Amino acid sequence: MISALEVLIIGPRGEPSVHELSHNPKYSDNSIGWRRQMLALDGYKFSPMQCLSYLINQGKGEGADLYYTGFECLQPSIAYLTSFLRARGISTAYINNYNGQLLELNKIITNERPSVAAITTTFTFSAIELAEQVRYVKERSPETIVVIGGPFVWTLCRGRANSIQEFMSGIGADYYIQDGQGELSLSRLTKAVCSGGMPEEVPNVWSYDKLSKIWVCKHRAVETNSMNDNAIDWSLFSDQELGNSVFVRTARGCAYRCSFCEYPIRQPDYQQMDEQRVSKELDTLAKRGVKYIQFVDDTFNIPKGRWINILKNMTDNEWGFQWMSFFRSAQLQKLEHYELMANSGCRGVLLGVESADNDVLKIMNKGATKEQYAIGIRMLQQTGIRTNALIIIGHPGEDFFKARQTMDFILNSGVTYLDAQVYFHSQHAPISSRSSEFEINEGEYGYITHNKMSSETANILVDELFHAALDSNINWCMNFDEWDFGYLMGKGMSYAQIHKFSRCVHEIRSMQLKGMRQQTSKQLPMSSLDHKIKSLREHVQSLTLEPARYSLGLDIK
């Protein structure tokens, strides 16, 4: 079947649903990865943004089903793919967020029967999730060809041959694209499908060979698509689709090669958009009324000269943006750089500190020292820029003492927010080549034990840090950080209101976890917990926000 709609791009699922958080053992109160980024309320478990949405709906009364989520912002991969495909004459529609737009997705699939449904995997970590999305499409339009690409497929294709076969068959898509980029392969595959050609002959495409009964990729050709030549055409999107807060990408890949990160291996073609091209995009967005810019580059302030020129352009043109980004503070040690940031509209940064032990930082290949971090954080404070520090506990080479050093440093650093995670191991990251040296033994969900520390010990330390951060006036930002802040401010929530909400959520979850540690809820001072929950409810229900565009889809009222 050839449809008038050639491609439907299906965006990320986003965070797990309330039902999943509440009932799936993966998200239990004892889980390493999730116990600190959700809270219990009215018999359910919520992420911070789901909690915000639930309480707002509760205040509005029966029938309210708004879902406030940073995934409402136009996703960079969606904007880029839509622009790329339409520039090549391919009719394209998109669903920005799978969980939040199921009704719209159902309508498009049922009524328009797209020739191809392309599922992105930027935020996908489970084959079960992908199988669910494939099934959803196929049940409503069996003739639609389903294609999956992105990071999940890239990682899958670097695994064992039997795993590749098992996963591809189990997920159920018709084709898979293996490439760090993949947009050119998708365009070629779509044209082959729509013209009656042979999609299996397109480079980087995995297809099922019925004769040999295995999945094969006949041709590999690594893509190096130019960012300048394929810049996003923002005119393709309405003001409502853009909203007040927009993600902007000025570079692809990463200039660094941290030992724990597989991204530079998956995306070795490090590219930067020309300064003039960046200015043109920002000028376009300013004229469209965008107020908040969230730069998603892994290393926005590298190289320094280019970054300074972009910031000076932002200041000189008086676009009036408030902006946020990832930030490498160790590479900037002069106050004038931080003053330029503040003057150009920078309001918050995410700092990949990872560790405050110089030996561990060397193992991580961070290109930074504890002393440089201290200077950078101090200058960010001086210039009024809020700081979201990201650290890892339990990295190979880190022992209990070194982890303590990092914890003490962070608690006394004065950062505004903290996200501490137990080390998650990727077999494709550079550190894997030293598995024997560190005696790495892998466990469930990517958590490990090595010759210095176990994931269980790391989890205990992160729990301790979670509670201690409150005493240091630091809010926990895991699953609620700068990307959410920009979105919520675009909806009319002030930063002071955001900070108060974050504090309330952190305090409540800390009390709940302490109660679990004591093994019986009877030992928890319920009157104090009830008071905190009441304060949170009152605070949220006093807010006046622009309506969310997505539905939370809760079966609870």
XYZ file of C-alpha atoms in Angstrom:
557
model
C 0.000 0.000 0.000
C 1.277 3.445 -0.944
C -0.155 6.170 1.269
C -0.260 9.925 0.777
C 1.585 10.039 4.084
C 4.923 8.434 3.366
C 6.528 8.600 6.825
C 5.191 8.907 10.343
C 8.003 9.574 12.826
C 7.197 8.281 16.302
C 9.056 10.057 19.092
C 10.238 8.772 22.474
C 7.937 7.170 25.017
C 9.306 9.480 27.689
C 9.339 8.392 31.299
C 7.644 5.185 32.514
C 3.911 5.509 33.075
C 2.392 5.807 36.539
C 1.102 2.258 36.145
C 4.625 0.984 35.362
C 6.202 2.858 38.262
C 3.535 1.567 40.611
C 3.455 -2.097 39.545
C 6.608 -3.091 37.598
C 9.262 -4.716 39.866
C 11.941 -2.906 37.858
C 10.805 0.310 39.577
C 10.426 -1.097 43.065
C 11.439 0.843 46.164
C 14.546 -1.354 46.313
C 15.653 -0.663 42.742
C 19.063 0.938 42.362
C 18.187 3.276 39.520
C 14.704 4.488 40.413
C 14.151 4.591 44.165
C 15.316 8.216 44.473
C 13.537 9.659 41.452
C 9.905 8.909 42.271
C 7.609 9.484 45.214
C 4.584 7.698 46.637
C 1.307 9.575 46.791
C -2.297 8.400 47.175
C -1.281 4.773 46.680
C 0.684 5.353 43.454
C 4.248 6.178 42.455
C 4.992 9.253 40.402
C 7.969 10.904 38.780
C 8.233 14.584 39.804
C 6.554 15.778 36.585
C 3.798 13.180 36.866
C 3.244 14.250 40.467
C 2.950 17.879 39.366
C 0.441 16.905 36.670
C -1.576 14.678 38.990
C -1.925 17.349 41.663
C -2.871 20.008 39.109
C -5.538 17.696 37.666
C -6.769 16.888 41.146
C -7.206 20.575 41.857
C -9.092 21.151 38.599
C -11.562 18.381 39.356
C -13.177 15.468 37.536
C -12.118 15.007 33.913
C -8.853 16.966 34.064
C -6.035 14.953 32.460
C -3.164 17.329 31.693
C 0.377 15.966 31.429
C 3.150 18.470 32.030
C 6.359 17.000 30.657
C 9.575 18.270 29.114
C 8.812 15.845 26.287
C 6.161 18.310 25.157
C 9.030 20.451 23.859
C 9.739 19.662 20.220
C 12.326 16.883 20.425
C 15.583 17.634 18.550
C 15.541 14.285 16.723
C 11.936 14.837 15.620
C 12.569 18.374 14.375
C 15.716 17.310 12.540
C 14.257 14.175 10.922
C 11.080 15.966 9.850
C 13.103 18.761 8.248
C 15.559 16.322 6.636
C 12.860 14.142 5.070
C 10.623 16.969 3.864
C 13.627 18.632 2.228
C 13.883 15.461 0.114
C 10.268 15.605 -0.979
C 8.998 12.958 1.445
C 5.598 13.657 3.021
C 6.149 13.435 6.762
C 4.120 13.646 9.953
C 5.309 13.103 13.498
C 4.312 12.186 17.024
C 6.588 14.069 19.403
C 5.934 11.920 22.481
C 4.499 8.396 22.368
C 3.002 8.243 25.856
C 1.518 11.730 25.785
C 0.006 11.566 22.280
C -1.524 8.088 21.993
C -4.884 9.459 20.882
C -3.282 11.505 18.121
C -1.066 8.558 17.135
C -4.102 6.305 16.852
C -5.879 8.870 14.680
C -2.954 9.270 12.251
C -2.312 5.531 11.890
C -5.986 4.648 11.503
C -6.978 7.453 9.157
C -3.839 8.066 7.113
C -2.238 4.597 7.033
C 1.365 5.811 6.618
C 3.562 3.812 4.271
C 6.391 3.856 6.824
C 6.399 4.330 10.590
C 9.866 5.265 11.867
C 10.408 4.728 15.599
C 13.204 6.734 17.218
C 15.161 5.311 20.177
C 17.032 8.261 21.696
C 15.475 7.608 25.115
C 14.751 3.885 24.727
C 16.439 1.288 26.937
C 14.097 -1.686 26.610
C 13.237 -4.024 23.742
C 9.876 -4.602 25.432
C 9.020 -0.923 24.995
C 9.877 -1.069 21.292
C 7.864 -4.262 20.793
C 4.884 -2.507 22.366
C 5.195 0.415 19.929
C 5.552 -1.905 16.926
C 2.515 -3.865 18.037
C 0.499 -0.663 18.472
C 1.184 0.360 14.860
C 0.694 -3.076 13.316
C -2.620 -3.729 15.084
C -4.057 -0.552 13.533
C -2.335 -0.652 10.149
C -0.795 -4.070 9.324
C 0.399 -2.869 5.927
C 2.512 -0.026 7.382
C 6.233 -0.815 7.244
C 7.796 -0.283 10.677
C 11.432 0.857 10.832
C 13.525 1.325 13.966
C 16.838 3.200 14.158
C 18.864 5.256 16.600
C 21.089 4.479 19.602
C 19.249 1.326 20.686
C 19.783 -0.359 17.315
C 23.396 0.793 17.147
C 24.075 -0.800 20.552
C 22.152 -3.943 19.623
C 24.161 -4.428 16.427
C 27.440 -4.330 18.364
C 26.309 -7.268 20.486
C 26.542 -11.026 19.953
C 25.136 -12.389 16.678
C 22.536 -14.553 18.422
C 21.379 -11.552 20.476
C 20.878 -9.511 17.309
C 18.718 -12.215 15.785
C 16.718 -12.767 18.952
C 16.028 -9.084 19.617
C 15.150 -8.136 16.030
C 12.712 -11.003 15.729
C 11.279 -10.329 19.170
C 10.734 -6.600 18.640
C 8.864 -7.296 15.419
C 9.824 -4.370 13.163
C 10.143 -4.860 9.402
C 13.525 -3.138 9.113
C 16.251 -1.761 11.390
C 18.762 0.984 10.582
C 22.272 0.642 11.988
C 24.124 3.938 11.979
C 25.146 6.698 14.369
C 23.065 9.082 12.237
C 20.795 7.108 9.917
C 18.586 9.859 8.466
C 19.905 9.345 4.929
C 19.278 5.599 5.171
C 15.716 6.279 6.357
C 15.039 8.588 3.412
C 16.386 6.002 0.952
C 14.456 3.171 2.569
C 11.230 5.211 2.444
C 11.674 5.975 -1.237
C 12.322 2.292 -1.917
C 9.146 1.295 -0.058
C 7.022 3.932 -1.780
C 8.377 3.185 -5.270
C 8.183 -0.602 -4.993
C 11.957 -0.883 -4.797
C 14.166 -3.069 -2.615
C 14.601 -1.610 0.905
C 16.918 -4.485 1.850
C 19.501 -3.137 -0.595
C 19.701 0.251 1.134
C 22.982 0.672 3.070
C 22.759 0.236 6.857
C 19.382 -1.531 6.677
C 18.801 -4.846 8.435
C 16.114 -7.014 6.855
C 14.862 -10.540 7.389
C 16.116 -12.965 4.748
C 13.350 -15.549 4.308
C 15.617 -18.026 2.573
C 18.311 -18.209 5.257
C 15.829 -17.250 7.995
C 18.144 -14.709 9.595
C 18.409 -10.918 9.844
C 21.097 -9.480 7.557
C 22.579 -6.109 6.697
C 23.878 -6.361 3.143
C 25.716 -3.034 2.946
C 27.306 -0.694 5.492
C 28.121 2.932 4.697
C 28.745 5.207 7.678
C 26.817 8.452 7.282
C 28.437 11.867 7.668
C 25.544 14.227 6.996
C 26.456 17.906 7.234
C 24.755 19.877 10.019
C 25.045 23.106 8.028
C 23.540 21.647 4.858
C 20.741 19.957 6.809
C 19.876 22.607 9.383
C 16.362 22.474 10.809
C 13.777 24.467 8.870
C 11.854 25.973 11.788
C 9.197 27.370 9.446
C 7.824 23.816 9.134
C 6.539 24.000 12.705
C 3.673 26.084 14.057
C 3.984 28.434 17.022
C 2.086 25.901 19.117
C 4.505 23.129 18.125
C 7.490 25.318 19.028
C 6.067 26.647 22.283
C 8.038 29.035 24.485
C 10.934 26.644 25.124
C 12.995 25.044 22.341
C 15.858 22.547 22.239
C 18.716 23.700 19.999
C 21.630 21.591 18.841
C 24.730 23.355 17.470
C 27.030 20.313 17.412
C 26.777 16.567 16.940
C 28.980 14.135 18.818
C 31.350 15.029 21.638
C 34.820 16.565 21.701
C 35.800 14.344 24.657
C 36.203 10.609 25.160
C 35.155 9.883 28.738
C 35.895 6.277 29.601
C 32.369 5.492 30.829
C 30.512 6.921 27.816
C 29.726 5.099 24.569
C 28.374 8.195 22.783
C 31.624 9.271 21.049
C 32.027 5.704 19.769
C 28.463 5.615 18.491
C 28.837 9.103 16.991
C 32.518 9.451 16.001
C 31.797 12.164 13.433
C 32.095 15.229 15.684
C 30.591 18.191 13.845
C 29.886 21.777 14.754
C 27.459 24.079 13.029
C 28.975 27.300 11.680
C 28.587 30.314 13.963
C 26.643 32.140 11.266
C 24.238 29.222 10.931
C 23.713 29.150 14.703
C 22.981 32.880 14.735
C 20.492 32.494 11.901
C 18.601 29.766 13.798
C 18.538 31.794 17.019
C 17.344 34.882 15.169
C 14.543 32.846 13.571
C 13.453 31.466 16.945
C 13.551 34.901 18.579
C 11.287 36.301 15.854
C 8.910 33.383 16.488
C 8.585 34.442 20.126
C 10.645 31.683 21.757
C 11.810 32.725 25.235
C 13.842 29.771 26.529
C 16.654 28.013 24.663
C 18.027 24.694 25.854
C 21.306 23.880 24.121
C 21.621 20.091 24.027
C 25.240 19.875 22.792
C 27.340 17.597 24.963
C 30.097 20.216 25.076
C 28.497 23.551 24.192
C 31.410 25.648 25.509
C 34.044 23.732 23.498
C 35.918 25.104 21.618
C 36.029 28.231 23.718
C 36.481 30.759 20.890
C 33.407 29.607 18.977
C 31.329 29.544 22.169
C 32.394 33.104 23.108
C 31.414 34.363 19.659
C 27.965 32.728 19.907
C 27.373 34.300 23.329
C 28.521 37.722 22.148
C 26.129 37.397 19.228
C 23.295 36.597 21.630
C 24.141 39.671 23.692
C 24.625 42.040 20.753
C 21.400 40.988 19.023
C 19.376 41.400 22.231
C 17.253 38.343 21.496
C 16.343 38.184 25.179
C 16.618 34.409 25.564
C 17.073 32.702 28.883
C 19.215 29.682 28.139
C 20.565 26.476 29.700
C 23.179 23.959 28.582
C 25.621 21.246 29.517
C 28.808 22.945 30.658
C 32.475 21.986 31.181
C 33.563 24.347 33.935
C 37.123 23.001 34.132
C 37.874 24.519 30.726
C 36.904 28.054 31.826
C 38.747 29.549 34.784
C 38.276 33.295 34.240
C 35.407 35.291 35.744
C 34.923 37.279 32.520
C 33.670 34.125 30.786
C 31.035 33.544 33.447
C 29.974 37.188 33.322
C 29.534 36.831 29.559
C 27.338 33.783 30.171
C 25.125 35.642 32.621
C 24.888 38.741 30.404
C 23.882 36.633 27.389
C 21.015 35.065 29.353
C 22.440 31.885 30.850
C 20.330 30.871 33.842
C 21.413 27.308 34.536
C 23.960 24.647 33.580
C 24.374 20.907 33.973
C 27.858 20.131 35.221
C 29.276 16.694 34.457
C 31.463 16.640 37.568
C 31.297 12.810 37.886
C 33.980 12.663 40.623
C 35.997 14.950 42.882
C 38.922 12.563 43.211
C 41.698 13.361 40.756
C 42.782 9.723 40.401
C 39.254 8.673 39.459
C 38.937 11.639 37.092
C 42.050 10.392 35.279
C 40.546 6.918 34.951
C 37.371 8.555 33.605
C 39.497 10.582 31.135
C 37.571 13.703 32.112
C 40.356 16.185 31.385
C 39.519 18.002 34.627
C 40.579 18.244 38.264
C 38.778 18.743 41.548
C 40.489 22.129 41.934
C 39.247 23.319 38.536
C 35.701 22.243 39.429
C 35.855 24.252 42.656
C 36.868 27.414 40.772
C 34.164 26.945 38.117
C 31.371 26.324 40.621
C 32.406 29.359 42.648
C 32.313 31.609 39.563
C 28.921 30.264 38.552
C 27.667 31.192 42.018
C 29.210 34.653 41.754
C 27.385 35.333 38.501
C 24.022 33.979 39.680
C 23.898 30.918 37.417
C 22.243 27.893 39.015
C 24.230 24.666 38.975
C 23.031 21.099 38.421
C 25.933 18.818 39.401
C 26.006 15.299 37.967
C 28.154 12.691 39.736
C 28.756 8.943 39.526
C 29.353 6.696 42.538
C 30.988 3.301 42.058
C 32.978 3.913 38.858
C 35.736 1.326 38.272
C 38.782 2.434 40.250
C 36.728 4.235 42.900
C 36.815 2.857 46.416
C 34.814 3.839 49.498
C 37.294 6.559 50.523
C 37.408 8.177 47.075
C 33.603 8.134 46.889
C 33.508 9.857 50.285
C 35.816 12.561 48.954
C 33.408 13.250 46.109
C 30.424 13.310 48.456
C 32.120 15.736 50.853
C 33.185 17.974 47.982
C 29.676 18.179 46.528
C 27.965 18.745 49.857
C 30.273 21.684 50.575
C 30.456 23.063 47.025
C 27.320 25.202 47.098
C 25.784 23.700 43.944
C 22.047 24.303 43.578
C 20.995 20.838 42.459
C 22.507 17.374 42.531
C 22.009 14.214 40.504
C 24.098 11.309 41.844
C 23.834 7.944 40.143
C 25.209 4.497 40.795
C 27.667 3.677 38.015
C 25.920 2.059 35.035
C 28.218 -0.044 32.861
C 28.189 -0.062 29.068
C 30.044 -2.878 27.335
C 30.733 -0.511 24.448
C 32.345 2.274 26.503
C 36.168 2.553 26.549
C 36.385 1.449 30.214
C 35.298 -2.040 29.133
C 38.749 -2.625 27.680
C 40.017 -2.534 31.297
C 37.500 -5.019 32.667
C 40.196 -7.489 33.715
C 42.225 -4.803 35.464
C 39.257 -3.683 37.554
C 37.756 -7.173 37.854
C 34.405 -5.998 36.563
C 31.529 -8.419 37.079
C 28.248 -7.400 35.494
C 24.909 -7.771 37.236
C 21.310 -6.930 36.436
C 20.353 -3.801 34.434
C 23.992 -2.846 33.765
C 25.058 -2.508 37.418
C 28.372 -4.068 38.368
C 30.785 -5.144 41.063
C 34.485 -4.361 40.662
C 37.571 -4.836 42.799
C 36.997 -1.592 44.715
C 33.231 -1.430 45.225
C 29.929 -3.173 44.548
C 26.818 -1.518 43.141
C 25.082 -2.307 46.447
C 27.657 -0.270 48.362
C 27.433 2.525 45.804
C 23.662 2.529 46.209
C 23.964 2.905 49.986
C 26.304 5.870 49.511
C 23.970 7.540 47.002
C 21.087 7.065 49.436
C 23.176 8.736 52.137
C 23.981 11.594 49.781
C 20.301 11.944 48.860
C 19.408 12.617 52.501
C 22.503 14.697 53.327
C 21.923 17.046 50.378
C 18.878 18.480 52.141
C 21.020 19.583 55.079
C 23.394 21.281 52.626
C 20.486 23.136 50.988
C 20.938 21.177 47.756
C 17.896 19.869 45.889
C 17.900 16.519 44.094
C 17.484 16.944 40.345
C 17.416 13.371 39.048
C 14.524 13.146 36.581
C 13.745 16.815 37.251
C 16.380 19.241 36.008
C 17.169 22.149 33.686
C 15.343 20.639 30.719
C 12.153 20.499 32.793
C 12.792 23.944 34.294
C 12.902 25.619 30.866
C 9.693 23.893 29.823
C 7.854 24.815 33.032
C 8.999 28.442 32.888
C 7.663 28.506 29.347
C 4.312 27.428 30.822
C 4.360 30.322 33.310
C 5.916 28.735 36.396
C 8.491 30.995 38.043
C 11.887 29.658 39.015
C 11.073 30.276 42.692
C 7.968 28.102 42.313
C 9.977 25.392 40.539
C 12.610 25.410 43.266
C 9.986 25.135 46.007
C 8.318 22.216 44.216
C 11.678 20.467 43.812
C 12.438 20.969 47.497
C 9.077 19.583 48.602
C 9.443 16.478 46.426
C 12.978 15.878 47.724
C 11.899 16.236 51.368
C 8.927 13.913 50.956
C 10.909 11.201 49.180
C 13.691 11.436 51.745
C 11.179 10.858 54.532
C 9.602 7.958 52.634
C 12.960 6.251 52.024
C 13.967 6.672 55.649
C 10.699 5.028 56.635
C 11.433 2.076 54.338
C 14.913 1.753 55.787
C 13.359 1.447 59.228
C 11.345 -1.441 57.707
C 7.983 -0.328 59.068
C 5.879 2.680 58.184
C 4.709 2.832 61.813
C 8.110 4.212 62.794
C 7.788 7.100 60.315
C 6.539 10.377 61.808
C 3.402 10.371 59.666
C 2.146 13.702 60.946
C 5.294 15.362 59.607
C 5.070 13.484 56.286
C 1.371 14.321 55.953
C 2.182 17.971 56.575
C 4.821 17.955 53.801
C 2.429 16.310 51.350
C -0.290 18.823 52.253
C 2.168 21.685 51.634
C 3.160 20.193 48.272
C -0.477 19.784 47.241
C -1.324 23.373 48.219
C 1.728 24.764 46.444
C 1.006 22.971 43.167
C -2.704 23.750 43.193
C -1.973 27.455 43.699
C -0.078 27.617 40.384
C -1.495 29.268 37.277
C 0.031 27.595 34.222
C -0.702 27.462 30.524
C -2.467 24.158 29.746
C -0.293 21.184 28.852
C -0.866 19.805 25.354
C -0.548 16.149 26.330
C -2.671 13.742 28.333
C -1.386 11.935 31.422
C -3.748 9.068 30.644
C -4.227 8.050 34.263
C -6.942 5.594 35.159
C -7.087 7.206 38.605
C -9.153 10.241 39.505
